[in-house]
CSV table of C-alpha atoms in Angstrom, one decimal:
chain,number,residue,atom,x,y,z
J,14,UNK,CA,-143.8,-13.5,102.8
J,15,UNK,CA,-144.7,-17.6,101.7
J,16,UNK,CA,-145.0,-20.0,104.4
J,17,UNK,CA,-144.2,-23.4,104.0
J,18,UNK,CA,-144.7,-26.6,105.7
J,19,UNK,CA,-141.4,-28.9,106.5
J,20,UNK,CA,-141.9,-31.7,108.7
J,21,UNK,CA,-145.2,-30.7,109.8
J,22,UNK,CA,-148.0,-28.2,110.4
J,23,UNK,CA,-145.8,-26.8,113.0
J,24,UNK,CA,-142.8,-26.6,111.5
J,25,UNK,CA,-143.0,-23.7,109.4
J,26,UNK,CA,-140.2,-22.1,107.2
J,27,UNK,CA,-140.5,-18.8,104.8
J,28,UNK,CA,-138.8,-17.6,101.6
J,29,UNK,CA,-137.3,-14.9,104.4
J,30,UNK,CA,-135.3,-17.9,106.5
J,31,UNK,CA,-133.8,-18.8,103.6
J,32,UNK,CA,-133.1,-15.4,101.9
J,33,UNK,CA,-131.4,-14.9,105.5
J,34,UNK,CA,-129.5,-17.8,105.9
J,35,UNK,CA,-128.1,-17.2,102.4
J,36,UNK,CA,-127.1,-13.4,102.9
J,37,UNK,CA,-125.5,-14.6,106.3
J,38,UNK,CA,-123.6,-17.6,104.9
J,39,UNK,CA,-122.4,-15.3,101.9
J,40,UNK,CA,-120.8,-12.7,104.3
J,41,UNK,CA,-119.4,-15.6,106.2
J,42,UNK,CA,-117.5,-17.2,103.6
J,43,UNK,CA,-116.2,-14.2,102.5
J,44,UNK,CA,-114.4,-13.0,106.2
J,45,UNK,CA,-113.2,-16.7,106.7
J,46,UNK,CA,-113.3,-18.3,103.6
J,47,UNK,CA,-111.6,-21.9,105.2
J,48,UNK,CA,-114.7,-22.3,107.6
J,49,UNK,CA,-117.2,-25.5,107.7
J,50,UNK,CA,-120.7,-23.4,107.5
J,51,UNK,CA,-123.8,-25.1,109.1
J,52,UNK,CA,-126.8,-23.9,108.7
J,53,UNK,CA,-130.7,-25.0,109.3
J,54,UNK,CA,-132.0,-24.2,105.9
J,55,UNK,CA,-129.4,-26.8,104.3
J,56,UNK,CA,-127.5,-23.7,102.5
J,57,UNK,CA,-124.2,-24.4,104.4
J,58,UNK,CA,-121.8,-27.6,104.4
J,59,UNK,CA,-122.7,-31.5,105.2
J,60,UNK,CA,-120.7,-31.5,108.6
J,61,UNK,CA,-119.1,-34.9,109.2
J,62,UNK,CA,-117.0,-33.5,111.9
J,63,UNK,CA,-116.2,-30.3,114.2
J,64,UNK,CA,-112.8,-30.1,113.3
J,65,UNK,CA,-111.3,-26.4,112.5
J,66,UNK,CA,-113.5,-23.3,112.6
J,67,UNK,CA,-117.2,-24.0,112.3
J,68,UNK,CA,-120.1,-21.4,112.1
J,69,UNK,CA,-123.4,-22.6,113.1
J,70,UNK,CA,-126.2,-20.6,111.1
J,71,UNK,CA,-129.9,-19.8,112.4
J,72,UNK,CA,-131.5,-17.5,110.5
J,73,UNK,CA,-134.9,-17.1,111.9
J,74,UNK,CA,-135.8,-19.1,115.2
J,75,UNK,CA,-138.8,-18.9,115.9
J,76,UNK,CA,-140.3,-19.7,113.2
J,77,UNK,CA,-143.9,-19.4,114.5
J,78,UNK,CA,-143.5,-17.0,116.2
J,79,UNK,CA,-142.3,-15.0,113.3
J,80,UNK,CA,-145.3,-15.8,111.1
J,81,UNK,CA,-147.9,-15.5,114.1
J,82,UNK,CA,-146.7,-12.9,115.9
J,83,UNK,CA,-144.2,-10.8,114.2
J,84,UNK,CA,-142.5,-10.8,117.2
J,85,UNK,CA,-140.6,-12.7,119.8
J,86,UNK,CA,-137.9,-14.9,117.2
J,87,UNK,CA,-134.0,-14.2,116.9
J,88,UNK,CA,-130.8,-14.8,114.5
J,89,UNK,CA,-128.3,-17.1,115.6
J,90,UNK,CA,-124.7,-17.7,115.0
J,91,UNK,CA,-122.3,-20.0,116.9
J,92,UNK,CA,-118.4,-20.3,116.2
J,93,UNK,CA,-116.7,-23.2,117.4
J,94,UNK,CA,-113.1,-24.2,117.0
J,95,UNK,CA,-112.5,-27.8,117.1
J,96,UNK,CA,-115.6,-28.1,118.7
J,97,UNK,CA,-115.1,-25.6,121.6
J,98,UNK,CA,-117.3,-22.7,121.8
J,99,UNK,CA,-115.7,-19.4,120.9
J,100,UNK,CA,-118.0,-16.9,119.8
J,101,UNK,CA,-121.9,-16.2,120.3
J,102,UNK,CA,-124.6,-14.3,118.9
J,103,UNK,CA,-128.5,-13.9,119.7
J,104,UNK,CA,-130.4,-11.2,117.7
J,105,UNK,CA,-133.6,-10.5,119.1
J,106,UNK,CA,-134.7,-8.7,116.3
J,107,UNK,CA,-137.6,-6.6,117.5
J,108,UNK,CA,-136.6,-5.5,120.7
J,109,UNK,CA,-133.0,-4.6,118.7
J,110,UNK,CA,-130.3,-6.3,120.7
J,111,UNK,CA,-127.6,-8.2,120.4
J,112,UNK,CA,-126.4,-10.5,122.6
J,113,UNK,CA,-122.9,-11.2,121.9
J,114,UNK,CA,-119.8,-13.4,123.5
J,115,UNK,CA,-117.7,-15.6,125.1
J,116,UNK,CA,-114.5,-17.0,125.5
J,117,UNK,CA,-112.8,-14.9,122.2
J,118,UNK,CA,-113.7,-11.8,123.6
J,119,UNK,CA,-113.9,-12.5,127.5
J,120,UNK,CA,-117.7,-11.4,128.0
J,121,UNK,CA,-121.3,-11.2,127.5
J,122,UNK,CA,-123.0,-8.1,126.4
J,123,UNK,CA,-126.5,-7.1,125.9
J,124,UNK,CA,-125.6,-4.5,123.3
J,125,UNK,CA,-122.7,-2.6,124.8
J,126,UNK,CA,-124.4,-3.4,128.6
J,127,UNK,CA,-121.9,-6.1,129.7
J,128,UNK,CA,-123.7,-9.0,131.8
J,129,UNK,CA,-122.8,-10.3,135.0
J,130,UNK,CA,-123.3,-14.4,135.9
J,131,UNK,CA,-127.3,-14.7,136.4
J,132,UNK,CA,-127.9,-16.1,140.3
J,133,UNK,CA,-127.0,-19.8,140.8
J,134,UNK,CA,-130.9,-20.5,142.0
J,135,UNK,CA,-132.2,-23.9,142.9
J,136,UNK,CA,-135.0,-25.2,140.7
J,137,UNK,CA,-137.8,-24.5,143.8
J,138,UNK,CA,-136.3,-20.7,143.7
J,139,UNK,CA,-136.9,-19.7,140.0
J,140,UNK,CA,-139.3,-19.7,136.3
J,141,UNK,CA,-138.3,-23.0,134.2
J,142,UNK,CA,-138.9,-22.8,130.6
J,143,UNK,CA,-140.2,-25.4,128.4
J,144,UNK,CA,-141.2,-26.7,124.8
J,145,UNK,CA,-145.1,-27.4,125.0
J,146,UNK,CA,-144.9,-31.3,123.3
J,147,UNK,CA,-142.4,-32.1,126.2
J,148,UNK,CA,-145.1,-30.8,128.9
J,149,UNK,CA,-147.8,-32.4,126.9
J,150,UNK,CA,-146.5,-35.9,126.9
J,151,UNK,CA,-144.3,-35.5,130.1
J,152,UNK,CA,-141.1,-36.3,128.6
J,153,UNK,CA,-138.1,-36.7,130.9
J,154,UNK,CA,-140.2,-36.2,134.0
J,155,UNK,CA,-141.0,-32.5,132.6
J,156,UNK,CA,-144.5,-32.5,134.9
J,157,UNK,CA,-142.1,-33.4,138.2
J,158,UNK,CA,-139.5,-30.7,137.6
J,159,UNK,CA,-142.3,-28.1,136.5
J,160,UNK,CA,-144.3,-28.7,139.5
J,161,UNK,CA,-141.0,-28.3,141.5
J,162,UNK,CA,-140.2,-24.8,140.0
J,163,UNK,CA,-141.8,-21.7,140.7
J,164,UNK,CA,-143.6,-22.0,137.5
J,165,UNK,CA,-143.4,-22.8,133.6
J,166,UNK,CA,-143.0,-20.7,131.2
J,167,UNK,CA,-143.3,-21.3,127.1
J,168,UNK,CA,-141.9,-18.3,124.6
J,169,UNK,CA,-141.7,-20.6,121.4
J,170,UNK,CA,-138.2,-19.7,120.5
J,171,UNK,CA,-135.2,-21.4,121.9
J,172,UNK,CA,-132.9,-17.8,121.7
J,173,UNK,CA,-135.8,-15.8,123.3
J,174,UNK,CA,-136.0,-18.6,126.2
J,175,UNK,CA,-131.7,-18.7,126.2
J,176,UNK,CA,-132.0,-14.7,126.5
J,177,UNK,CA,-134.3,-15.3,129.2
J,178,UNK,CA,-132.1,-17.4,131.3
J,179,UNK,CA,-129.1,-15.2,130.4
J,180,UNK,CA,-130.7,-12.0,132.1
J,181,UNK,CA,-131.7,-14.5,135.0
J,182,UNK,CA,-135.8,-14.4,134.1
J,183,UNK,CA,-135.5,-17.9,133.9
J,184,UNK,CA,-133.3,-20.4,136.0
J,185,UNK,CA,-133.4,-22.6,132.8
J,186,UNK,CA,-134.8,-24.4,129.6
J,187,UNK,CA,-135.5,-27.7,128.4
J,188,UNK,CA,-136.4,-28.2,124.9
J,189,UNK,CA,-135.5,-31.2,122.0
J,190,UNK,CA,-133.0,-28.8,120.3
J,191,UNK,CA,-131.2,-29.3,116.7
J,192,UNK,CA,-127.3,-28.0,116.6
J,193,UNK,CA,-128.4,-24.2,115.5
J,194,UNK,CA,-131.0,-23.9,117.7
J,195,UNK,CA,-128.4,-24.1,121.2
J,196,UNK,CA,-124.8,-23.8,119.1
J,197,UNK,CA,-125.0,-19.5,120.3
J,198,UNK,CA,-126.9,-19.9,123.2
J,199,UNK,CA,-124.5,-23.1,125.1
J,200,UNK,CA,-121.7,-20.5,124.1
J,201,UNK,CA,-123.0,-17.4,126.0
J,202,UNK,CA,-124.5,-19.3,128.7
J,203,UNK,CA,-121.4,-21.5,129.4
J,204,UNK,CA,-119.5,-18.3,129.6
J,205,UNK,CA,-121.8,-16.9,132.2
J,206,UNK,CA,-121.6,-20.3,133.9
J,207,UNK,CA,-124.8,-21.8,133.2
J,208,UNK,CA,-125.1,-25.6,132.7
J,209,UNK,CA,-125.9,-26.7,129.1
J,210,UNK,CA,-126.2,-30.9,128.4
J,211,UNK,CA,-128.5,-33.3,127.6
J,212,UNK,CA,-131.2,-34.4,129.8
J,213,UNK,CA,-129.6,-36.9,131.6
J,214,UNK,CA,-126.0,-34.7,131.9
J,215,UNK,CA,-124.1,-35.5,129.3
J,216,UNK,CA,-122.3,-33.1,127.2
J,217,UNK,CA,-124.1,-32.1,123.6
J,218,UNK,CA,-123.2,-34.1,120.2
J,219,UNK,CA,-123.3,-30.9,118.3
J,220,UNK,CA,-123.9,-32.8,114.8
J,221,UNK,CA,-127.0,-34.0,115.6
J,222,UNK,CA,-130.2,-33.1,117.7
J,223,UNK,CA,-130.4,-33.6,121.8
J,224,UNK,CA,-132.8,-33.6,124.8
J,225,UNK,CA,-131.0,-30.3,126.0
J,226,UNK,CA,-131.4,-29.1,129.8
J,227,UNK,CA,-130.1,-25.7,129.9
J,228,UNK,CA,-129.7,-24.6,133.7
J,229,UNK,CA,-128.4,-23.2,136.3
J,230,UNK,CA,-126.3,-25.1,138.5
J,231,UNK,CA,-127.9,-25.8,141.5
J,232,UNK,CA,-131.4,-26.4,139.2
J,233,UNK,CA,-129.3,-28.9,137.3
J,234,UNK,CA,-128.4,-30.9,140.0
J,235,UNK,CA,-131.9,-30.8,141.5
J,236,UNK,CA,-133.1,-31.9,137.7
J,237,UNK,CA,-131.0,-34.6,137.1
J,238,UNK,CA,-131.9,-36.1,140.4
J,239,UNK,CA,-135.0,-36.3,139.5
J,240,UNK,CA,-134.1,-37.7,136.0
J,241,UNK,CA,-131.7,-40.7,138.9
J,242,UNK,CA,-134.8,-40.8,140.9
J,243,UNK,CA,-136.5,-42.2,138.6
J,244,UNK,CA,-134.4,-44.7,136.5
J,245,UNK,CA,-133.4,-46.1,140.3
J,246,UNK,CA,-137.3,-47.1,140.8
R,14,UNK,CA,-139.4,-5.7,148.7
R,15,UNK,CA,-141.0,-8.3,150.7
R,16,UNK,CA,-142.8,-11.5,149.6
R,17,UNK,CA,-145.2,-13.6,151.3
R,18,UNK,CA,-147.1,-17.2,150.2
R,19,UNK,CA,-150.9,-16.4,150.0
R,20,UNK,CA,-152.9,-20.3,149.5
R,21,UNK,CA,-149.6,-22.0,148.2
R,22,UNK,CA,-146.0,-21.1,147.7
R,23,UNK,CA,-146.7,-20.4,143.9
R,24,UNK,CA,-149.1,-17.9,144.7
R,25,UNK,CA,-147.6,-14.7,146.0
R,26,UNK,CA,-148.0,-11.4,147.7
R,27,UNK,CA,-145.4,-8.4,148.1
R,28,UNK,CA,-146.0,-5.3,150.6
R,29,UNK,CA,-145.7,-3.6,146.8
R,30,UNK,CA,-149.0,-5.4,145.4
R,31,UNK,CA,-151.0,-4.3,148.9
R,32,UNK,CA,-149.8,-0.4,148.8
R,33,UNK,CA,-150.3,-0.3,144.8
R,34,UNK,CA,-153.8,-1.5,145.9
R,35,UNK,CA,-154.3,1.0,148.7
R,36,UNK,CA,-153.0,3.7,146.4
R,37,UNK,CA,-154.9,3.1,144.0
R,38,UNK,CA,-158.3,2.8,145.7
R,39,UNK,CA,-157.8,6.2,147.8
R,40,UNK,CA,-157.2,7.5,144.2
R,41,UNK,CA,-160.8,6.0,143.1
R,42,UNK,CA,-162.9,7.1,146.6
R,43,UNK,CA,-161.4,10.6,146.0
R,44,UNK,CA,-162.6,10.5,142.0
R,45,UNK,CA,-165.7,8.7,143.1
R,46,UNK,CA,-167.0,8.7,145.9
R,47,UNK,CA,-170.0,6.5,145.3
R,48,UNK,CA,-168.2,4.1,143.9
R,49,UNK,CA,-167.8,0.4,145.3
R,50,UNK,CA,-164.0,-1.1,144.6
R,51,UNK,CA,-163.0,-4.4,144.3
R,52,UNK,CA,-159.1,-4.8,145.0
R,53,UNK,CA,-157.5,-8.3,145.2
R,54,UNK,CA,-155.9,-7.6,148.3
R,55,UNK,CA,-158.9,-7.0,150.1
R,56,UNK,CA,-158.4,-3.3,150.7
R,57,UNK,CA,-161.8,-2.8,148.4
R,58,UNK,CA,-165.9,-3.2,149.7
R,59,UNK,CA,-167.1,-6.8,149.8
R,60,UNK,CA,-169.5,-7.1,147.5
R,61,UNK,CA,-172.7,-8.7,146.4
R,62,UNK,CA,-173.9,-7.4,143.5
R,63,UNK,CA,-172.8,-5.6,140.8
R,64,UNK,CA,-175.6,-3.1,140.9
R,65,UNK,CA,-174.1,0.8,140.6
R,66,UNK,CA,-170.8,1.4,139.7
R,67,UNK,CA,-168.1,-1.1,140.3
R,68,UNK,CA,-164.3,-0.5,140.2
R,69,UNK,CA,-162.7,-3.6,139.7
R,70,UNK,CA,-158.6,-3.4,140.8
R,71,UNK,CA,-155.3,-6.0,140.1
R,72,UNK,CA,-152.5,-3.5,141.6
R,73,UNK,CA,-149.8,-6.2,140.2
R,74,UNK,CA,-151.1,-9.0,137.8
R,75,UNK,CA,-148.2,-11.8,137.4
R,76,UNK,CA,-146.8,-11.3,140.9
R,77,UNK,CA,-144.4,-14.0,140.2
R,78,UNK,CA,-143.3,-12.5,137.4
R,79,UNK,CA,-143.0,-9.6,139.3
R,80,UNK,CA,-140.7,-11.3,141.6
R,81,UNK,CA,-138.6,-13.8,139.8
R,82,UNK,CA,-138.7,-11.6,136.3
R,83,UNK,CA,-139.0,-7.8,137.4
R,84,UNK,CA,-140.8,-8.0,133.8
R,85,UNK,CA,-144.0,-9.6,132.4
R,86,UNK,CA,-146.8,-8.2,134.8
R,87,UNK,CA,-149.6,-5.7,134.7
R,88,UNK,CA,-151.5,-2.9,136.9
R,89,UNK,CA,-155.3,-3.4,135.7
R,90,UNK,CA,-158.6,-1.6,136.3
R,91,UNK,CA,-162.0,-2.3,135.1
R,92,UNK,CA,-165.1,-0.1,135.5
R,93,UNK,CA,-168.4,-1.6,135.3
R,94,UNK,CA,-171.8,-0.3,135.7
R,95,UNK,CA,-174.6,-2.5,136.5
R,96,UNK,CA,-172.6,-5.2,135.5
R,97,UNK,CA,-172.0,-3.9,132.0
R,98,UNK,CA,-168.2,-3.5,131.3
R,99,UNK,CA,-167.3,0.4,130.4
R,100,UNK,CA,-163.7,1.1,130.4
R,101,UNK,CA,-160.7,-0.7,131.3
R,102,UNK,CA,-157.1,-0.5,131.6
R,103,UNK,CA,-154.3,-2.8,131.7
R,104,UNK,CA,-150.5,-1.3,131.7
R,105,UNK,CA,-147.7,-3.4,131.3
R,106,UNK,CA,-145.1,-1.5,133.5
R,107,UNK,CA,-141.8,-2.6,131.9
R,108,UNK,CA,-143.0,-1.8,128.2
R,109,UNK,CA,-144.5,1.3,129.5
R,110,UNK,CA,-147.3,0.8,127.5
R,111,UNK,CA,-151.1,1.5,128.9
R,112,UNK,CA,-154.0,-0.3,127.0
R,113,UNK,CA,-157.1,1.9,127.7
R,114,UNK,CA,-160.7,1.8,126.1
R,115,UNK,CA,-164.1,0.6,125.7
R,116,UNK,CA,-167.6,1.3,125.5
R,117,UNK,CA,-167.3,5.0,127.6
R,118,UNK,CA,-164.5,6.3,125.2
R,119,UNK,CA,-166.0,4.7,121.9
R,120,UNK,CA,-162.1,2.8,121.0
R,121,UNK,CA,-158.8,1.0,122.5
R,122,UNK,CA,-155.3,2.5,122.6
R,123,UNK,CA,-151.8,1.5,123.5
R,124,UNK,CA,-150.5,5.0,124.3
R,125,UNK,CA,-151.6,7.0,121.7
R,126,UNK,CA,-152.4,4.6,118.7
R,127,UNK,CA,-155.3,3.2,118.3
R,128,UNK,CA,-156.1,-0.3,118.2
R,129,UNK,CA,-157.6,-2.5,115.7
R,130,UNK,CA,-159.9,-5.7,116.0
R,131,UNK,CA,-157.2,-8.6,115.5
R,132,UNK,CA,-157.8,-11.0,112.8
R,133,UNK,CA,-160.8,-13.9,113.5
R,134,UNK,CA,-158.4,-16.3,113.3
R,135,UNK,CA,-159.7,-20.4,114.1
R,136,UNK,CA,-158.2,-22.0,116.0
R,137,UNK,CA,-155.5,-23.9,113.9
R,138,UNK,CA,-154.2,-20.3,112.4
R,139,UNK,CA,-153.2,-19.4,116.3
R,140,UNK,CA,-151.0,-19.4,118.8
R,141,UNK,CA,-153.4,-20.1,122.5
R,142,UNK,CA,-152.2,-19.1,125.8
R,143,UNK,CA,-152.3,-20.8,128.4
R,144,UNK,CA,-151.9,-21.7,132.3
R,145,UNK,CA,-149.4,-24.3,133.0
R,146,UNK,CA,-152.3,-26.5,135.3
R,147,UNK,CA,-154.9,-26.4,133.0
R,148,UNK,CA,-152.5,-28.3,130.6
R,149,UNK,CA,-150.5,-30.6,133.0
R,150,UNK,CA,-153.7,-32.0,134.2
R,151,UNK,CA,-155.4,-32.3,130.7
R,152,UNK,CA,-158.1,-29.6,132.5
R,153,UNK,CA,-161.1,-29.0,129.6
R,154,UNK,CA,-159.5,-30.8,126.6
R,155,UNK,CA,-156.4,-28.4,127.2
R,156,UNK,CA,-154.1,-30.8,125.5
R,157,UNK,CA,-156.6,-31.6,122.4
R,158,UNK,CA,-157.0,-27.9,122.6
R,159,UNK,CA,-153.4,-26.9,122.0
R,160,UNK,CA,-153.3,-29.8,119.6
R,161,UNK,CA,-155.5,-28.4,117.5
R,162,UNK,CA,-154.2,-25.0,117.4
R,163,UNK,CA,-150.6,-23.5,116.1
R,164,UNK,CA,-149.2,-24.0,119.2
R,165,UNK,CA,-149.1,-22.8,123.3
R,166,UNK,CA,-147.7,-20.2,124.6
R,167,UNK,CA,-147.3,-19.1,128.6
R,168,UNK,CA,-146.3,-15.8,129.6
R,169,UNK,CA,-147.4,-16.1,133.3
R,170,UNK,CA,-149.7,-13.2,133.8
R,171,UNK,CA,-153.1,-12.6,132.4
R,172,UNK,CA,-152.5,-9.0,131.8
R,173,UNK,CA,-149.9,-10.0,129.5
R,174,UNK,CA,-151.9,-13.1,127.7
R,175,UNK,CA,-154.8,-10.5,127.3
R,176,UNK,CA,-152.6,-7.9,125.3
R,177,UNK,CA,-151.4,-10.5,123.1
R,178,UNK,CA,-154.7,-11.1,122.3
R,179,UNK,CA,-155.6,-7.4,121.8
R,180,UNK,CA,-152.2,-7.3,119.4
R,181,UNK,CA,-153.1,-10.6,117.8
R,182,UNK,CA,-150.1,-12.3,118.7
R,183,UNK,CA,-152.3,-15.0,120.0
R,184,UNK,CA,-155.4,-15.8,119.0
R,185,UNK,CA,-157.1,-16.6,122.7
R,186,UNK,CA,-156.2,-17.6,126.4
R,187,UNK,CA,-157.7,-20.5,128.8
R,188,UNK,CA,-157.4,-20.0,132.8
R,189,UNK,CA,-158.9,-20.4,135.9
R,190,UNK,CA,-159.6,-16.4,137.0
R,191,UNK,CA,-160.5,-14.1,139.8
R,192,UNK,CA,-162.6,-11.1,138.9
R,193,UNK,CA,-159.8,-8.9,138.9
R,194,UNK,CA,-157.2,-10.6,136.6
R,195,UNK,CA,-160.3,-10.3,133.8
R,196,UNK,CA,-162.2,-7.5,134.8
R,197,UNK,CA,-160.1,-5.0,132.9
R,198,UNK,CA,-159.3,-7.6,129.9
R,199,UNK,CA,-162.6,-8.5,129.4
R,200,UNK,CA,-163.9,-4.8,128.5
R,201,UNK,CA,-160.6,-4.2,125.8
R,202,UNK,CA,-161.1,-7.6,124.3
R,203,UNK,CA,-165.3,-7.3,124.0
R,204,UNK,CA,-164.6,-4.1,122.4
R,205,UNK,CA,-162.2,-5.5,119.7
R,206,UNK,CA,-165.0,-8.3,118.8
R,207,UNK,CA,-163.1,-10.9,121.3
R,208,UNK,CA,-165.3,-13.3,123.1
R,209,UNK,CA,-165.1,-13.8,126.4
R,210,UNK,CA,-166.8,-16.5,127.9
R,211,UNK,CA,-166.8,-19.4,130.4
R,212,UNK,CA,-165.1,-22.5,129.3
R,213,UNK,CA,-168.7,-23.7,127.9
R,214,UNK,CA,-169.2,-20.6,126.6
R,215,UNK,CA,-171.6,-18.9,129.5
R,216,UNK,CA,-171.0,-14.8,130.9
R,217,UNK,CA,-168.7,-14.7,133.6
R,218,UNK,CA,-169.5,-14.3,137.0
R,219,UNK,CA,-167.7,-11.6,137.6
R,220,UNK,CA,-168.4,-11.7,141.5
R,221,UNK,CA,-166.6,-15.3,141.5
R,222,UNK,CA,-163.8,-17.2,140.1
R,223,UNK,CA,-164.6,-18.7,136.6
R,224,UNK,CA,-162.5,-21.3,134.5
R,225,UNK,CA,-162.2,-18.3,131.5
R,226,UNK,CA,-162.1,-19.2,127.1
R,227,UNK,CA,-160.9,-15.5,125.6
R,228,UNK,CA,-161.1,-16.3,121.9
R,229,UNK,CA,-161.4,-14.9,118.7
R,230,UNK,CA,-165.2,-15.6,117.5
R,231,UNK,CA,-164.2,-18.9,115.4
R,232,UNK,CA,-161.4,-19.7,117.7
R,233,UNK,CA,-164.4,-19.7,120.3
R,234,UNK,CA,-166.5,-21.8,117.7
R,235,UNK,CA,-163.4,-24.3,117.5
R,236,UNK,CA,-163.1,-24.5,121.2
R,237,UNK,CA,-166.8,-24.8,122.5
R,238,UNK,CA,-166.7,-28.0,119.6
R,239,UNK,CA,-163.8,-29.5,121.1
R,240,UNK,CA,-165.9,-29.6,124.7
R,241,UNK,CA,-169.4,-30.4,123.3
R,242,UNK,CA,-167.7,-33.2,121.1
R,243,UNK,CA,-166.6,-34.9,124.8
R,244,UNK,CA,-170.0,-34.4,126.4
R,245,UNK,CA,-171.9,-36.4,124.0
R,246,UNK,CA,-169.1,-39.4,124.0
């Protein structure tokens, strides 16, 4: 395995993140050969738009977690159709299962273990998870809504944390987030009916990156009222 | 199950934690009579000293966890004699995996395979756990500590945090602790060349509470810098 540097120190990528992304792209445009492909490693297509069928590619996220830990990291694939969610997919890879789904197939699965809608809890009730730099500099009130939850939790990978919340560990997850990173995740958790928007409510722009809250219901309500509380100050 | 608020209402207690205790310290008095026990839910001796041998007892480490997760906590025991730390055992229920070893049994396991030393790793080739407190209030340098390293993770139990270290899946773990949620780590971790250490690098009290560094030995290094570097500003 060779690590490399992209933005920064801690933003890793390996020859295997791009060997992956280009064995998945390759088996994707040969099933659906008409499809827009986006993928993190810059393999796929320059999206200008969502129109028609577009698969969103993550080969390895995780990244760190990957390199340091050899553990705890997933494979990611979203399908959208004219910008609408059809189709899911979280691999997490060492623990061996796939969570797959949505509104193509009517369901969410944990391997072939269907899952039911995790429990609607209020943000006092239940484990929020979080992206360390957000906690650090206490972006979007993220010390206010922590110390309102039963507790934070950090897993360093966006599809172990969207796992997390889909098996009702976590009431939700707030992270800055690229378009692979939340394209499998908003799909699965929509269909379970689990918020997914930006910080301040607003529905994702899936062609660029956002300030994503992932939550429950009732937890969303009681975080963007936090997010009102303080702009009304 | 039944849950209760011990000091605050992030700090928990089920009926299941108090009979795991009792269980487990009727097991001990019957194995060794002489024995004194330390239990967190007070069914143990109150003790003074360390003098003799000391049972040491976390029926559920991560009780939130335990509650909100049903995953991500540990049973732990520690035996010391005369202060000096001889076998411990941490078991991390839902994996079904028990971490046994030290000094008495000359070695560490996870079930049946023996464990390695993880890699002495500074602390900018790691991944640090951490308590979410320690760094929403900047506690010891936390921030410039996670700074410095690969990044934080928080798992919510220190049973867990511990066996990442002993897998090398992170290289250390800063907390405020209670005899029992280190008692058992402490032994696994000093056997595998781990330091454990107050956060200036002094042994634990291991009759109080102590504000705990676990570390790889130049992850330590790193670490006591980062805290001597303040003191002389």
């Amino acid at each position: 395995m060779t690590v490399s540097e992209k933005t920064n120190r801690k933003d890793l990528v390996t020859n295997i993140d791009k060997s992956n992304e280009q064995f998945l792209i390759e088996g994707i445009r040969q099933m659906d050969p008409t499809a827009k492909v986006l993928g993190e490693e810059g393999f796929g297509d320059k999206l200008t738009s969502l129109e028609g069928r577009v698969w969103i590619v993550d080969p390895i996220d995780g990244t760190m977690n990957f390199v340091k830990q050899h553990d705890n990291f997933a494979m990611m694939i979203g399908i959208y159709q004219d910008g609408k969610g059809q189709l899911g997919f979280i691999y997490d890879v060492m623990n061996d299962v796939l969570y797959a789904g949505g509104p193509a197939v009517d369901g969410v699965w944990a391997n072939d273990q269907q899952l039911s809608a995790p429990a609607n809890l209020a943000l006092s009730e239940g484990l929020i998870g979080a992206s360390a730099p957000l906690v650090v500099h206490d972006t979007a009130h993220m010390q206010k809504i922590v110390h309102d939850s039963a507790g934070m939790r950090i897993y360093g990978s966006a599809g172990i944390e969207m796992i997390n919340v889909l098996l009702g560990k976590t009431l939700g997850y707030i992270s800055y987030l690229k378009p692979w990173d939340i394209a499998a995740g908003q799909i699965l958790l929509n269909f379970l009916g689990v918020r997914v928007s930006t910080i301040d409510g607003q529905p994702l722009n899936m062609l660029s990156s956002n300030l994503v809250l992932v939550a429950t219901e009732k937890a969303q309500r009681d975080i963007l009222q936090i997010e009102e509380d303080d702009v009304s100050l």
